[in-house]
XYZ file of C-alpha atoms in Angstrom:
161
model
C 44.966 -50.794 -158.965
C 41.475 -52.437 -158.429
C 43.163 -55.890 -158.705
C 42.871 -58.920 -156.782
C 44.621 -59.338 -153.517
C 48.271 -60.386 -154.056
C 49.405 -63.215 -151.482
C 52.540 -62.910 -149.747
C 55.362 -65.201 -150.726
C 58.056 -64.912 -147.968
C 59.643 -68.041 -148.766
C 60.915 -66.646 -151.933
C 60.904 -63.043 -151.697
C 61.471 -60.377 -149.009
C 58.206 -58.768 -149.663
C 55.499 -57.589 -152.003
C 55.634 -54.163 -153.660
C 52.232 -52.739 -154.976
C 52.485 -49.695 -157.068
C 49.838 -47.407 -158.353
C 49.872 -45.626 -161.692
C 50.585 -42.235 -159.949
C 54.303 -43.615 -158.700
C 53.003 -43.998 -155.006
C 53.776 -47.360 -153.640
C 53.763 -49.787 -150.764
C 56.038 -52.668 -149.796
C 54.634 -55.473 -147.478
C 57.838 -56.467 -145.780
C 58.175 -60.135 -144.581
C 57.332 -62.153 -142.332
C 53.827 -61.741 -143.462
C 51.225 -64.621 -144.230
C 48.458 -63.296 -145.860
C 47.251 -60.924 -148.521
C 47.798 -57.353 -149.505
C 45.839 -54.633 -151.660
C 46.420 -51.168 -152.504
C 44.078 -48.828 -153.998
C 44.004 -44.995 -154.556
C 41.578 -42.976 -152.567
C 40.011 -39.555 -153.480
C 39.460 -36.420 -151.278
C 35.773 -37.213 -151.721
C 36.152 -40.835 -150.598
C 37.817 -39.928 -147.186
C 35.837 -41.029 -144.088
C 36.309 -37.876 -142.236
C 36.976 -33.893 -142.937
C 40.440 -32.423 -142.778
C 41.248 -29.567 -140.551
C 41.707 -25.915 -141.780
C 44.939 -25.371 -143.588
C 45.327 -28.731 -144.237
C 45.347 -29.617 -148.187
C 45.020 -32.974 -149.540
C 47.509 -34.263 -151.979
C 47.118 -38.021 -152.554
C 45.281 -40.607 -150.540
C 45.442 -44.565 -150.350
C 43.843 -47.604 -148.807
C 46.145 -50.269 -147.963
C 44.781 -53.629 -147.221
C 46.169 -56.730 -145.268
C 44.011 -59.779 -144.891
C 44.593 -63.401 -143.552
C 43.257 -66.627 -145.221
C 39.760 -65.766 -144.053
C 39.704 -62.134 -145.411
C 39.878 -60.833 -141.696
C 42.096 -57.119 -141.445
C 45.189 -58.190 -139.732
C 48.422 -56.068 -138.637
C 52.034 -57.290 -139.825
C 52.670 -57.457 -136.222
C 56.406 -58.804 -137.050
C 56.823 -57.276 -140.428
C 56.565 -53.720 -142.182
C 54.328 -51.585 -144.144
C 56.471 -49.115 -145.894
C 54.276 -46.318 -147.646
C 55.825 -44.012 -150.234
C 53.890 -41.378 -151.566
C 55.027 -39.796 -154.788
C 55.049 -35.892 -154.612
C 53.098 -34.467 -157.673
C 55.351 -32.283 -159.851
C 52.674 -29.544 -159.710
C 52.580 -29.642 -155.723
C 53.381 -26.407 -154.130
C 53.558 -27.332 -150.533
C 55.959 -26.183 -148.592
C 55.812 -29.174 -145.925
C 54.343 -32.701 -146.163
C 52.532 -34.809 -143.351
C 51.044 -38.025 -143.765
C 47.659 -38.757 -142.118
C 46.205 -42.152 -140.794
C 42.470 -42.656 -140.266
C 42.347 -44.478 -137.210
C 38.703 -45.713 -136.947
C 39.180 -46.589 -132.942
C 39.385 -42.765 -132.047
C 36.520 -41.023 -130.658
C 34.574 -43.587 -129.171
C 34.427 -45.254 -132.671
C 33.832 -42.493 -134.730
C 37.072 -42.280 -136.040
C 39.658 -39.504 -136.505
C 42.751 -38.586 -138.410
C 46.189 -38.949 -136.700
C 49.341 -37.098 -137.850
C 52.029 -39.779 -137.936
C 55.263 -38.692 -136.158
C 58.454 -37.199 -138.184
C 61.411 -39.505 -138.580
C 63.655 -40.067 -135.758
C 66.758 -42.173 -136.181
C 66.425 -45.666 -134.572
C 62.879 -44.694 -132.870
C 59.608 -46.140 -133.328
C 56.513 -45.182 -131.736
C 53.206 -47.009 -130.686
C 50.317 -45.629 -132.686
C 47.908 -45.656 -129.693
C 50.304 -45.206 -126.692
C 47.525 -45.266 -123.970
C 46.197 -48.737 -125.226
C 48.559 -51.300 -124.396
C 46.349 -53.878 -126.261
C 46.874 -51.883 -129.613
C 49.802 -53.285 -131.340
C 49.883 -51.006 -134.277
C 53.417 -49.451 -134.458
C 54.990 -46.479 -136.662
C 58.425 -48.103 -137.341
C 59.923 -45.405 -138.937
C 58.319 -41.848 -138.825
C 57.709 -39.590 -141.804
C 60.481 -38.169 -143.940
C 60.841 -36.630 -147.454
C 63.454 -37.698 -149.917
C 64.003 -38.066 -153.760
C 60.524 -36.971 -154.286
C 58.590 -39.120 -151.908
C 57.396 -38.649 -148.503
C 57.595 -42.301 -146.782
C 56.546 -43.727 -143.308
C 56.901 -47.350 -142.266
C 54.378 -48.842 -140.153
C 52.937 -52.517 -139.572
C 49.178 -51.889 -139.995
C 46.901 -51.260 -142.876
C 44.142 -48.450 -143.471
C 43.567 -45.057 -144.990
C 46.628 -43.234 -145.372
C 46.619 -39.539 -147.117
C 49.713 -37.116 -148.065
C 48.803 -33.721 -147.363
C 50.472 -30.255 -147.759
C 50.774 -27.467 -145.262
């Protein structure tokens, strides 16, 4: 956490795994040519308020950049995000929210990522054919983790309901 961006090496590996001290991790899958970062985000650092009945559990910021430092998506690859469920969490159900800065005329807003459906991927913004951001594998809970696979960076949070 807080380290330098990690350069992806798809010639010798199938991806890069970044892991936080709390057990949450992200795998940037190949093909991807660029750099990745991961840092924890506290509730106080969130860019927008959560709705009533939504309790913050954990947050991360994933960065993907090209050689010039521009933010990019991993259009032909994957970004798998796995939130470790804290042992003291009492949530009955978990969701992963993504902060989409393009919503609300550029003001941004939270998007609840869809649940896992075998063999199904979803565009993040189905009304915008120019938006290449995809949810490749929806949210699912297994083995103490809540996981989603996408192709884009940004702020993701685990919430309990």
